[in-house]
Amino acid sequence: MKIMKNGNLMMVSDDNGTIDSMNYPAAGLYLEDTRFCSGLQLRTDKKARKLKTRFTFDGLINRYLLRSSPLKNDYDLFVEETLKLLGNKLEVEIKLDNFSDQRVELKIDYSIRCGYEDIFAVRELNDSYFGLSNSEILSEHKGFFHEDETATYRIENTLPGGHFILKPKEVFSTKGYLHFKKELKSEKLFKNILEDRPIRLDLNGFGEFPSIIKGTLDDLKMLMIPTKYGDFPAAGLPWYATVFGRDSLIFALQTLNYFPDIAKTVLEVLGAFQADVKDDFRDATPGKIIHEARLNYLSLNNQLPFERYYGTIDATLLYIILAGEYLKFTDDIETVKGLFPHIEAAERWIYEYGDSDGDGYVEYLPLSERGLKTQGWKDSGDSVSFKSGELAQPPVAFVEVQGYLYLAYHLLACIYRRLGKENKAYSLDEKAKALKYRFNRDFWLEDEKYFAIALDGNKRKVDSISSNPGQCLFTGIVDDDKVAPVVKKLLSPELFTGWGIRTLSTDMRRYNPFSYHNGSVWPHDNSIIIMGLLKYGYTKEAKKISEALLEAMDKFHDKRLPELFSGLSREETKNDVVEYPASCSPQLWSIGTIFTIAKALEVRKVDDKGSSLS
């Protein structure tokens, strides 16, 4: 699969640059969670031999050789097709070279198939549950205008084509485009903030990037969503080219010292989406930060809650954390003052909704019948279990979420101090101190010398051994006397594969190296653990994990860190890495992980003024 994007329009082809879903199911041109076109192919009236396709982040170049006459031994016609994405437009240029010594006639046109399919249907995820039929998934060509209950879809088509007569040795070029437009029948915030333009992410003013980072920059460009607030980083391609709260917040933390402007945009966009009413269908409560925004048909007509969905327990805390870290790094108090109503609303959410049972911990308690049943970053239905395999019942307090809460209290205190509210800041520091004491008492598994993954609805310690406690190191909530045993467990064979830290120990009943969250390796999870190790001074261990991830990256054919990969150890795979088949790549968290690795390995970038930034 090859993915290209420069704005909101995304192009997916096979590895040969062919856009045809009949041969490669994901292929097509996508805008705003809709596959407008599932086929786009150049046609000629002469037999063509296709050469190797050249890909860039924003398009591709297909090249073809043809014979001017069937009697010719050598190819003497050269056709170059350039497809370039700009905002919501696909620009097309065809260059014709006649290397023969005679006049040549050539007919060129495009075969195009437009079906206007919901991206969830294209993914073929649980279609019977969504009430979809195969006819809705594999649509026929519906023309350049389409309408349903939620939107109208238009494609302005000026694709090049025609009957061309080329003189001997003549070079001729012709251009055209497809411009994709989706107009909703009701007002939606997400649609209103989108802009039809290429991205504006400027990478020229950052001096020399470390070599391990340079390879990620085109991927980062592809992930950016143009909005009126600036370019916002989408979660992953091709299926998550949209706003995800947790993903963008973690990326902004991973890369704050490189891209403070992206962090600012993340804070502004997520502030705009912040919930202000209680809505069980969307798992929304006032002050909560959004999990996911969508513009697909199934969400727009409320068959699914994802048009604005809030089923995440940690994004609101991460929002506060990013706001505080942004202030500390940039000293941009004016931006934080502008965001302060959102920060205050997020704080109120902690007290009024985040702690659902009044025990001082933040828990998730799903309300939507159509939403996520597990609402931490490990959001699979089976990702919170006891050693025995028994699933934890909500309200569930994830271990790392309490760490986020602890850090959020401290950074709220930092913000309030800058605003001259010392008494409020002091009370938040005291809240953090009390939380840290109770956390180290209530989540600690003395027999394992490690923390439980969660507390269940009955306040039982969910005693499976997982990667989650490793993220607590990043937040500073772990008592000093418990840090060493936590680090030891993280680097033990039951969790460390040699390529990274598994999500679940090999000793647990639900361990499966090919499960989504019960034994796989997630680079972003490892990056947060790396940040924590560095905070506590475990530089050697941070480097060990960082080097393992880089070695794993080198094993993948596209030299990218994917969303996740299997939890099989080096020994089991004879020093190879086994992929996870449905992993997104490029993926935002994994790009951010490269920046964390650069810091751990003490790779430094130099800005244009010559100062070093770690």
Coordinates of C-alpha atoms in Angstrom, one line a residue:
M1 CA 0.0 0.0 0.0
K2 CA 1.2 3.5 -0.9
I3 CA -0.5 6.5 0.8
M4 CA -0.2 10.2 -0.4
K5 CA -1.7 13.3 1.2
N6 CA -1.1 17.1 1.2
G7 CA -4.2 18.6 2.7
N8 CA -7.4 16.7 3.4
L9 CA -7.6 14.7 0.2
M10 CA -5.8 11.3 0.5
M11 CA -4.8 9.0 -2.3
V12 CA -4.2 5.3 -1.8
S13 CA -2.7 3.0 -4.4
D14 CA -1.1 -0.3 -4.6
D15 CA 2.7 -0.6 -4.6
N16 CA 2.8 -0.1 -8.4
G17 CA 0.9 3.2 -8.3
T18 CA -2.4 1.7 -9.5
I19 CA -5.7 3.1 -8.1
D20 CA -8.2 0.3 -8.5
S21 CA -10.1 -1.2 -5.6
M22 CA -11.1 -4.2 -7.6
N23 CA -7.5 -5.4 -7.4
Y24 CA -6.4 -3.6 -4.2
P25 CA -9.4 -3.1 -1.9
A26 CA -8.1 0.0 0.0
A27 CA -7.2 1.9 -3.2
G28 CA -9.0 5.2 -3.9
L29 CA -9.3 8.9 -3.3
Y30 CA -10.7 9.8 0.1
L31 CA -12.0 13.1 1.5
E32 CA -13.6 13.6 4.9
D33 CA -14.1 10.0 5.8
T34 CA -15.6 9.2 2.3
R35 CA -14.0 7.3 -0.5
F36 CA -15.1 9.4 -3.5
C37 CA -13.3 7.4 -6.1
S38 CA -12.3 3.7 -6.0
G39 CA -10.7 3.7 -9.4
L40 CA -8.7 6.1 -11.5
Q41 CA -6.6 4.8 -14.4
L42 CA -5.0 6.2 -17.5
R43 CA -6.0 4.6 -20.8
T44 CA -4.4 4.7 -24.2
D45 CA -5.3 3.2 -27.5
K46 CA -1.8 1.6 -27.8
K47 CA -0.4 -1.2 -25.7
A48 CA 1.7 0.4 -22.9
R49 CA 4.4 -1.0 -20.7
K50 CA 4.4 0.5 -17.2
L51 CA 7.7 1.4 -15.6
K52 CA 8.5 1.7 -11.9
T53 CA 6.4 4.3 -10.2
R54 CA 8.0 7.2 -8.2
F55 CA 6.2 8.2 -5.0
T56 CA 6.4 11.4 -2.9
F57 CA 4.4 12.4 0.2
D58 CA 2.0 14.4 -2.0
G59 CA 1.7 12.3 -5.2
L60 CA 3.2 10.0 -7.7
I61 CA 4.7 9.7 -11.2
N62 CA 3.7 6.9 -13.5
R63 CA 5.8 6.3 -16.6
Y64 CA 4.9 4.2 -19.7
L65 CA 6.7 3.1 -22.8
L66 CA 4.7 2.5 -26.1
R67 CA 5.5 1.7 -29.7
S68 CA 4.4 4.1 -32.4
S69 CA 3.7 1.1 -34.6
P70 CA 3.2 -2.6 -33.9
L71 CA 6.0 -3.1 -36.4
K72 CA 8.6 -1.3 -34.3
N73 CA 11.1 -3.3 -32.4
D74 CA 11.9 -0.6 -29.9
Y75 CA 9.7 1.6 -27.7
D76 CA 9.7 5.1 -29.1
L77 CA 6.8 6.8 -27.3
F78 CA 7.2 7.9 -23.7
V79 CA 4.2 8.9 -21.5
E80 CA 4.7 10.5 -18.0
E81 CA 1.7 10.9 -15.8
T82 CA 2.1 13.1 -12.7
L83 CA -0.5 13.1 -10.0
K84 CA -0.1 15.7 -7.3
L85 CA -2.3 16.4 -4.3
L86 CA -3.0 20.0 -3.3
G87 CA -5.7 20.5 -0.6
N88 CA -8.9 18.9 -1.9
K89 CA -7.7 18.8 -5.5
L90 CA -5.8 16.2 -7.5
E91 CA -3.8 17.9 -10.2
V92 CA -2.8 15.8 -13.2
E93 CA -0.2 16.4 -15.9
I94 CA 0.5 14.1 -18.8
K95 CA 3.7 14.6 -20.8
L96 CA 4.0 12.9 -24.2
D97 CA 7.4 12.4 -25.9
N98 CA 7.5 11.2 -29.5
F99 CA 11.0 9.8 -30.1
S100 CA 10.1 8.3 -33.4
D101 CA 10.9 9.8 -36.8
Q102 CA 7.2 9.9 -37.9
R103 CA 4.0 11.5 -37.0
V104 CA 2.1 9.6 -34.3
E105 CA -1.6 9.6 -33.3
L106 CA -2.4 8.7 -29.7
K107 CA -5.7 8.7 -27.8
I108 CA -5.7 9.2 -24.0
D109 CA -8.5 9.3 -21.5
Y110 CA -9.3 8.2 -17.9
S111 CA -11.3 5.4 -16.5
I112 CA -12.9 6.7 -13.3
R113 CA -15.2 5.0 -10.8
C114 CA -16.9 7.0 -8.0
G115 CA -18.9 5.3 -5.3
Y116 CA -18.9 7.7 -2.3
E117 CA -18.4 5.0 0.3
D118 CA -18.2 5.4 4.0
I119 CA -14.7 4.8 5.2
F120 CA -15.9 2.4 7.8
A121 CA -17.5 0.3 5.1
V122 CA -14.3 0.3 3.1
R123 CA -12.5 -1.0 6.1
E124 CA -15.0 -3.9 6.2
L125 CA -15.0 -3.7 10.0
N126 CA -18.0 -5.6 11.5
D127 CA -20.2 -4.6 8.5
S128 CA -23.1 -6.8 9.6
Y129 CA -23.2 -4.9 12.9
F130 CA -23.3 -1.6 11.1
G131 CA -26.1 -2.9 8.9
L132 CA -24.1 -2.6 5.7
S133 CA -24.5 -4.8 2.6
N134 CA -21.9 -5.7 0.0
S135 CA -23.6 -3.6 -2.6
E136 CA -23.0 -0.5 -0.4
I137 CA -19.3 -1.5 -0.1
L138 CA -18.5 -2.4 -3.7
S139 CA -20.4 0.4 -5.5
E140 CA -20.6 1.0 -9.2
H141 CA -19.7 4.3 -10.8
K142 CA -22.3 6.9 -9.5
G143 CA -21.0 9.9 -11.6
F144 CA -19.6 13.1 -10.4
F145 CA -22.5 14.2 -8.2
H146 CA -24.1 12.2 -5.4
E147 CA -26.4 12.9 -2.6
D148 CA -27.5 11.1 0.6
E149 CA -29.4 12.1 3.8
T150 CA -26.3 13.8 5.2
A151 CA -24.4 15.4 2.4
T152 CA -23.9 16.2 -1.3
Y153 CA -20.8 15.1 -3.0
R154 CA -19.3 16.8 -6.1
I155 CA -16.2 16.2 -8.3
E156 CA -15.2 18.9 -10.7
N157 CA -13.5 17.0 -13.5
T158 CA -11.1 18.6 -16.0
L159 CA -8.9 15.5 -16.4
P160 CA -6.7 15.7 -19.5
G161 CA -7.4 13.5 -22.5
G162 CA -8.2 13.5 -26.1
H163 CA -6.8 12.6 -29.5
F164 CA -3.3 13.9 -29.9
I165 CA -1.1 14.1 -33.1
L166 CA 2.6 14.4 -32.3
K167 CA 5.2 15.4 -34.9
P168 CA 8.5 13.5 -35.0
K169 CA 10.5 14.3 -31.8
E170 CA 7.7 16.5 -30.4
V171 CA 7.2 16.9 -26.7
F172 CA 3.7 17.8 -25.6
S173 CA 2.1 18.3 -22.1
T174 CA -1.5 18.6 -21.0
K175 CA -3.0 19.3 -17.6
G176 CA -6.2 19.0 -15.7
Y177 CA -7.6 18.1 -12.3
L178 CA -10.2 16.6 -10.1
H179 CA -11.6 18.9 -7.3
F180 CA -13.5 17.1 -4.5
K181 CA -16.2 18.8 -2.6
K182 CA -18.5 17.6 0.2
E183 CA -21.3 19.8 1.5
L184 CA -23.1 18.8 4.7
K185 CA -26.8 19.3 5.2
S186 CA -26.3 20.4 8.8
E187 CA -23.7 22.4 10.6
K188 CA -20.8 20.4 12.1
L189 CA -17.9 22.0 13.9
F190 CA -15.3 19.7 12.3
K191 CA -16.5 20.6 8.8
N192 CA -16.5 24.3 9.6
I193 CA -12.9 24.4 10.8
L194 CA -11.4 22.5 7.8
E195 CA -9.7 24.4 5.0
D196 CA -9.2 23.4 1.4
R197 CA -5.5 24.0 1.0
P198 CA -2.1 22.3 1.1
I199 CA -0.4 22.0 4.5
R200 CA 1.7 24.9 5.8
L201 CA 4.0 23.0 8.1
D202 CA 7.3 24.7 7.6
L203 CA 10.3 22.5 8.2
N204 CA 12.9 24.9 6.7
G205 CA 13.5 27.0 9.8
F206 CA 14.6 24.2 12.1
G207 CA 18.2 23.9 10.9
E208 CA 19.6 20.4 10.7
F209 CA 17.5 17.6 11.9
P210 CA 19.1 14.4 13.2
S211 CA 19.2 11.7 10.4
I212 CA 16.8 9.4 12.3
I213 CA 14.2 12.2 12.3
K214 CA 14.6 13.3 8.7
G215 CA 13.0 10.2 7.4
T216 CA 9.8 10.9 9.4
L217 CA 9.2 14.4 8.1
D218 CA 7.3 13.5 4.9
D219 CA 5.1 11.2 6.9
L220 CA 4.4 14.0 9.3
K221 CA 3.4 16.2 6.4
M222 CA 0.9 13.6 5.2
L223 CA -0.7 13.4 8.6
M224 CA -1.4 17.1 8.9
I225 CA -5.0 18.3 8.6
P226 CA -5.4 21.9 7.4
T227 CA -7.7 23.8 9.7
K228 CA -8.4 27.5 10.4
Y229 CA -6.4 27.1 13.6
G230 CA -3.4 25.8 11.7
D231 CA -2.3 22.3 10.7
F232 CA -3.5 19.6 13.1
P233 CA -1.9 16.2 13.3
A234 CA -4.2 13.2 12.4
A235 CA -3.8 9.9 14.1
G236 CA -2.8 7.6 11.3
L237 CA -3.2 6.6 7.7
P238 CA -5.3 5.5 5.9
W239 CA -8.1 4.8 8.4
Y240 CA -7.5 7.5 11.0
A241 CA -6.9 10.6 8.9
T242 CA -9.0 12.7 11.4
V243 CA -8.9 14.3 14.8
F244 CA -8.1 12.0 17.7
G245 CA -7.6 13.7 21.1
R246 CA -5.3 11.3 22.9
D247 CA -3.1 10.7 19.9
S248 CA -2.5 14.4 19.1
L249 CA -1.9 15.3 22.7
I250 CA 0.7 12.6 23.2
F251 CA 2.4 13.5 19.9
A252 CA 2.5 17.1 21.0
L253 CA 4.2 16.1 24.2
Q254 CA 6.7 13.9 22.4
T255 CA 7.7 16.7 20.0
L256 CA 7.1 19.9 22.0
N257 CA 10.7 21.0 21.8
Y258 CA 10.6 20.7 18.0
F259 CA 7.0 21.8 17.2
P260 CA 5.6 24.1 19.8
D261 CA 3.3 25.6 17.1
I262 CA 1.7 22.2 16.5
A263 CA 1.2 21.8 20.3
K264 CA -0.6 25.2 20.3
T265 CA -2.8 24.2 17.4
V266 CA -3.7 20.9 19.2
L267 CA -4.7 22.8 22.3
E268 CA -6.8 25.3 20.3
V269 CA -8.6 22.7 18.2
L270 CA -9.3 20.3 21.0
G271 CA -10.5 23.2 23.1
A272 CA -13.0 24.0 20.4
F273 CA -14.3 20.4 20.5
Q274 CA -14.5 20.3 24.3
A275 CA -17.8 19.0 25.5
D276 CA -20.2 21.4 27.1
V277 CA -23.3 19.1 27.7
K278 CA -23.9 15.6 28.9
D279 CA -24.7 13.2 26.0
D280 CA -24.7 9.5 26.8
F281 CA -24.8 8.5 23.2
R282 CA -21.4 10.2 22.6
D283 CA -20.0 9.5 26.1
A284 CA -19.8 13.2 26.6
T285 CA -19.8 15.2 29.8
P286 CA -19.1 18.9 30.3
G287 CA -15.4 19.7 30.2
K288 CA -14.3 16.5 28.5
I289 CA -11.8 16.5 25.7
I290 CA -12.8 14.7 22.5
H291 CA -11.7 11.2 21.6
E292 CA -12.5 11.2 17.9
A293 CA -14.3 13.4 15.3
R294 CA -15.7 11.9 12.0
L295 CA -17.5 13.1 8.9
N296 CA -18.6 9.7 7.6
Y297 CA -22.1 8.8 6.7
L298 CA -22.7 6.4 9.5
S299 CA -21.6 9.0 12.1
L300 CA -23.4 12.0 10.5
N301 CA -26.7 10.2 10.5
N302 CA -26.2 9.0 14.1
Q303 CA -26.0 5.3 13.5
L304 CA -22.6 5.6 15.2
P305 CA -21.6 8.2 17.8
F306 CA -18.3 9.2 16.2
E307 CA -19.2 12.5 14.6
R308 CA -18.1 14.0 18.0
Y309 CA -17.2 11.2 20.4
Y310 CA -15.8 11.5 23.9
G311 CA -15.1 7.9 25.0
T312 CA -11.6 8.5 26.4
I313 CA -10.7 8.7 30.1
D314 CA -7.3 10.2 29.7
A315 CA -7.5 12.9 27.0
T316 CA -8.8 15.6 29.4
L317 CA -5.9 15.0 31.7
L318 CA -3.4 15.0 28.9
Y319 CA -4.9 18.3 27.7
I320 CA -4.1 19.9 31.0
I321 CA -0.6 18.3 30.9
L322 CA 0.1 19.7 27.5
A323 CA -1.1 23.1 28.4
G324 CA 1.2 23.2 31.4
E325 CA 4.2 21.8 29.5
Y326 CA 3.6 24.2 26.7
L327 CA 3.7 27.1 29.1
K328 CA 6.8 25.9 30.7
F329 CA 8.6 25.4 27.4
T330 CA 7.4 28.5 25.5
D331 CA 6.6 31.0 28.3
D332 CA 3.6 31.9 26.1
I333 CA 1.3 33.0 28.9
E334 CA -1.0 34.9 26.5
T335 CA -2.0 31.7 24.6
V336 CA -2.5 29.9 27.9
K337 CA -4.7 32.8 29.1
G338 CA -6.8 32.4 26.0
L339 CA -7.1 28.7 26.6
F340 CA -7.8 29.1 30.3
P341 CA -11.6 28.6 30.1
H342 CA -10.9 25.2 28.5
I343 CA -8.3 24.4 31.2
E344 CA -10.8 25.3 34.0
A345 CA -13.5 23.3 32.4
A346 CA -11.2 20.3 32.1
E347 CA -10.3 20.7 35.8
R348 CA -14.0 20.8 36.8
W349 CA -14.5 17.6 34.7
I350 CA -12.1 15.8 37.0
Y351 CA -14.0 16.6 40.1
E352 CA -17.6 16.4 38.7
Y353 CA -17.3 13.5 36.2
G354 CA -13.8 12.0 36.0
D355 CA -14.0 10.5 39.5
S356 CA -17.3 8.6 39.0
D357 CA -17.4 7.1 42.5
G358 CA -15.7 9.7 44.7
D359 CA -12.6 7.8 45.7
G360 CA -10.1 10.3 44.4
Y361 CA -9.2 8.3 41.3
V362 CA -10.3 8.9 37.7
E363 CA -12.2 6.0 36.2
Y364 CA -14.0 5.3 33.0
L365 CA -17.7 4.3 33.1
P366 CA -19.1 3.8 29.5
L367 CA -22.5 5.2 28.8
S368 CA -23.0 4.8 25.1
E369 CA -24.4 1.6 23.7
R370 CA -22.5 2.1 20.5
G371 CA -19.2 3.5 21.8
L372 CA -16.1 2.0 23.3
K373 CA -16.4 -0.3 26.3
T374 CA -12.8 0.2 27.3
Q375 CA -11.7 3.8 27.4
G376 CA -8.0 4.0 28.1
W377 CA -5.4 3.9 25.4
K378 CA -5.7 0.2 25.4
D379 CA -9.3 0.3 24.3
S380 CA -9.9 -3.3 23.2
G381 CA -12.7 -5.0 25.0
D382 CA -10.4 -7.6 26.5
S383 CA -7.5 -5.3 27.4
V384 CA -8.1 -5.0 31.2
S385 CA -8.0 -8.5 32.8
F386 CA -6.8 -10.2 35.9
K387 CA -4.0 -12.8 35.8
S388 CA -6.7 -15.5 35.6
G389 CA -8.1 -13.9 32.4
E390 CA -11.2 -12.5 34.1
L391 CA -12.2 -9.2 32.7
A392 CA -12.3 -6.1 34.9
Q393 CA -15.8 -4.5 35.3
P394 CA -16.2 -0.7 35.3
P395 CA -15.8 1.8 36.7
V396 CA -12.2 1.0 36.0
A397 CA -9.2 3.1 37.2
F398 CA -6.3 2.5 34.9
V399 CA -2.9 2.8 36.6
E400 CA -1.4 5.2 34.1
V401 CA -4.4 7.5 34.2
Q402 CA -3.8 8.1 37.9
G403 CA -0.3 9.1 36.9
Y404 CA -1.7 11.5 34.4
L405 CA -4.0 12.9 37.1
Y406 CA -1.0 13.4 39.4
L407 CA 1.0 15.3 36.7
A408 CA -2.1 17.3 35.7
Y409 CA -2.5 18.5 39.3
H410 CA 1.1 19.7 39.4
L411 CA 0.9 21.4 36.0
L412 CA -2.4 23.1 36.9
A413 CA -0.6 24.4 40.0
C414 CA 2.1 25.8 37.6
I415 CA -0.5 27.5 35.5
Y416 CA -2.3 29.0 38.5
R417 CA 1.0 30.3 39.9
R418 CA 1.7 32.1 36.6
L419 CA -1.7 33.7 36.9
G420 CA -1.0 34.8 40.4
K421 CA -3.3 32.4 42.2
E422 CA -0.9 30.9 44.8
N423 CA -3.5 29.6 47.2
K424 CA -5.1 27.6 44.4
A425 CA -1.7 26.3 43.2
Y426 CA -0.9 25.2 46.8
S427 CA -4.1 23.2 47.1
L428 CA -3.4 21.4 43.8
D429 CA 0.1 20.5 44.9
E430 CA -1.5 19.1 48.1
K431 CA -4.0 17.1 46.0
A432 CA -1.1 15.6 44.1
K433 CA 0.8 14.7 47.2
A434 CA -2.2 12.9 48.7
L435 CA -2.9 11.1 45.4
K436 CA 0.7 9.9 45.2
Y437 CA 0.5 8.4 48.7
R438 CA -2.8 6.6 48.1
F439 CA -1.7 5.4 44.6
N440 CA 1.5 3.8 45.8
R441 CA -0.5 2.0 48.5
D442 CA -3.6 1.0 46.5
F443 CA -2.1 -0.1 43.2
W444 CA 1.1 -1.8 44.4
L445 CA 1.4 -5.6 44.1
E446 CA 3.8 -6.6 46.8
D447 CA 4.4 -10.2 45.6
E448 CA 5.2 -8.9 42.1
K449 CA 7.1 -5.7 43.2
Y450 CA 5.0 -4.0 40.5
F451 CA 1.8 -2.1 40.0
A452 CA -1.6 -3.5 39.0
I453 CA -2.9 -2.5 35.6
A454 CA -6.0 -1.0 37.2
L455 CA -8.6 -1.1 40.0
D456 CA -11.9 -2.6 39.0
G457 CA -15.4 -1.4 40.0
N458 CA -15.1 -3.3 43.4
K459 CA -11.7 -1.7 44.1
R460 CA -9.9 -5.0 43.5
K461 CA -6.4 -4.8 42.1
V462 CA -6.4 -6.0 38.6
D463 CA -3.3 -8.0 39.0
S464 CA -2.1 -8.7 35.4
I465 CA 1.5 -7.6 34.6
S466 CA 1.4 -5.0 31.8
S467 CA 3.3 -2.2 30.3
N468 CA 0.9 0.4 31.7
P469 CA 2.8 1.1 35.0
G470 CA 5.8 2.0 32.9
Q471 CA 4.0 5.1 31.8
C472 CA 3.7 6.1 35.4
L473 CA 7.4 6.8 35.5
F474 CA 6.8 9.7 33.0
T475 CA 4.4 11.3 35.4
G476 CA 6.5 11.1 38.5
I477 CA 3.8 9.4 40.6
V478 CA 6.0 6.4 41.5
D479 CA 7.7 6.4 44.9
D480 CA 11.4 6.4 44.8
D481 CA 11.7 3.0 46.5
K482 CA 9.5 1.4 43.9
V483 CA 11.2 2.8 40.8
A484 CA 14.0 0.2 40.6
P485 CA 11.7 -2.9 40.8
V486 CA 9.4 -1.4 38.2
V487 CA 12.3 -0.8 35.8
K488 CA 13.6 -4.3 36.5
K489 CA 10.2 -5.9 35.6
L490 CA 9.8 -3.8 32.4
L491 CA 13.2 -5.0 31.2
S492 CA 12.6 -8.6 32.2
P493 CA 12.0 -11.3 29.5
E494 CA 8.3 -11.5 30.3
L495 CA 7.8 -7.9 29.1
F496 CA 10.9 -7.0 27.0
T497 CA 11.0 -8.8 23.7
G498 CA 14.4 -7.5 22.5
W499 CA 12.5 -5.2 20.1
G500 CA 10.5 -3.3 22.7
I501 CA 8.3 -3.7 25.8
R502 CA 5.1 -5.8 25.4
T503 CA 1.7 -4.6 26.4
L504 CA 1.2 -7.7 28.5
S505 CA 3.5 -10.2 30.2
T506 CA 4.0 -13.6 28.6
D507 CA 3.0 -15.1 32.0
M508 CA -0.6 -13.8 31.8
R509 CA -3.4 -16.0 30.6
R510 CA -4.6 -13.6 28.0
Y511 CA -1.1 -13.1 26.5
N512 CA -1.1 -13.3 22.7
P513 CA 1.7 -11.7 20.7
F514 CA -0.7 -11.1 17.9
S515 CA -3.5 -9.5 19.9
Y516 CA -4.0 -5.7 19.6
H517 CA -3.3 -4.9 23.3
N518 CA -2.5 -8.2 25.1
G519 CA 1.1 -8.9 24.1
S520 CA 2.0 -6.7 21.1
V521 CA 4.6 -4.0 21.1
W522 CA 3.4 -0.4 20.7
P523 CA 6.3 2.1 19.9
H524 CA 4.4 5.0 21.5
D525 CA 3.9 3.1 24.7
N526 CA 7.6 2.4 24.8
S527 CA 8.3 6.1 24.1
I528 CA 6.4 7.3 27.2
I529 CA 8.3 4.7 29.2
I530 CA 11.5 6.0 27.8
M531 CA 10.6 9.5 28.8
G532 CA 9.9 8.2 32.3
L533 CA 13.2 6.3 32.5
L534 CA 15.0 9.5 31.5
K535 CA 13.2 11.5 34.2
Y536 CA 14.3 9.0 36.9
G537 CA 17.9 8.9 35.6
Y538 CA 17.7 5.4 34.0
T539 CA 19.6 6.5 30.9
K540 CA 21.1 3.1 30.1
E541 CA 17.7 1.4 30.1
A542 CA 16.2 4.2 28.0
K543 CA 18.9 3.8 25.4
K544 CA 18.4 0.0 25.4
I545 CA 14.8 0.3 24.5
S546 CA 15.5 3.1 22.0
E547 CA 18.1 1.1 20.2
A548 CA 15.8 -2.0 20.1
L549 CA 13.0 0.1 18.5
L550 CA 15.4 1.5 15.9
E551 CA 16.6 -2.0 15.1
A552 CA 13.0 -3.1 14.7
M553 CA 12.2 -0.2 12.4
D554 CA 15.1 -1.2 10.2
K555 CA 13.5 -4.7 9.7
F556 CA 10.2 -3.2 8.2
H557 CA 10.2 -2.9 4.5
D558 CA 9.2 0.8 4.5
K559 CA 11.7 1.6 7.3
R560 CA 8.9 3.0 9.4
L561 CA 7.9 2.3 13.0
P562 CA 4.4 1.1 12.6
E563 CA 1.5 1.6 15.0
L564 CA 2.3 -1.7 16.6
F565 CA 4.0 -5.0 15.9
S566 CA 3.9 -8.6 17.3
G567 CA 5.3 -9.3 20.7
L568 CA 7.3 -12.3 19.6
S569 CA 10.9 -12.2 21.1
R570 CA 14.1 -12.0 19.2
E571 CA 14.8 -15.6 20.1
E572 CA 11.4 -16.8 18.9
T573 CA 11.9 -15.1 15.5
K574 CA 15.6 -15.8 15.0
N575 CA 16.4 -12.1 15.3
D576 CA 13.5 -10.9 13.0
V577 CA 10.5 -8.8 13.7
V578 CA 7.0 -10.1 12.8
E579 CA 4.5 -7.5 11.8
Y580 CA 0.9 -6.9 13.0
P581 CA -1.2 -7.2 9.9
A582 CA -3.7 -4.3 10.4
S583 CA -1.2 -1.8 11.8
C584 CA -1.4 1.8 10.5
S585 CA 1.7 3.2 8.9
P586 CA 2.4 6.1 8.9
Q587 CA 1.1 6.6 12.4
L588 CA 1.3 9.7 14.5
W589 CA 2.5 8.3 17.9
S590 CA 5.1 6.2 16.1
I591 CA 6.5 9.3 14.4
G592 CA 6.6 11.0 17.8
T593 CA 8.5 8.0 19.1
I594 CA 11.4 8.8 16.8
F595 CA 11.8 12.2 18.4
T596 CA 11.8 10.6 21.9
I597 CA 14.4 8.1 20.7
A598 CA 16.6 11.0 19.4
K599 CA 16.5 12.5 22.9
A600 CA 17.3 9.2 24.6
L601 CA 20.2 8.6 22.4
E602 CA 21.4 12.2 22.9
V603 CA 21.0 13.1 19.3
R604 CA 20.7 16.8 19.2
K605 CA 19.5 19.2 16.6
V606 CA 21.0 22.6 16.0
D607 CA 18.7 25.6 15.3
D608 CA 19.5 28.4 13.0
K609 CA 21.1 30.5 15.8
G610 CA 23.5 27.7 16.7
S611 CA 21.9 26.7 20.0
S612 CA 21.4 23.1 20.9
L613 CA 18.0 21.7 21.8
S614 CA 17.8 18.2 23.2

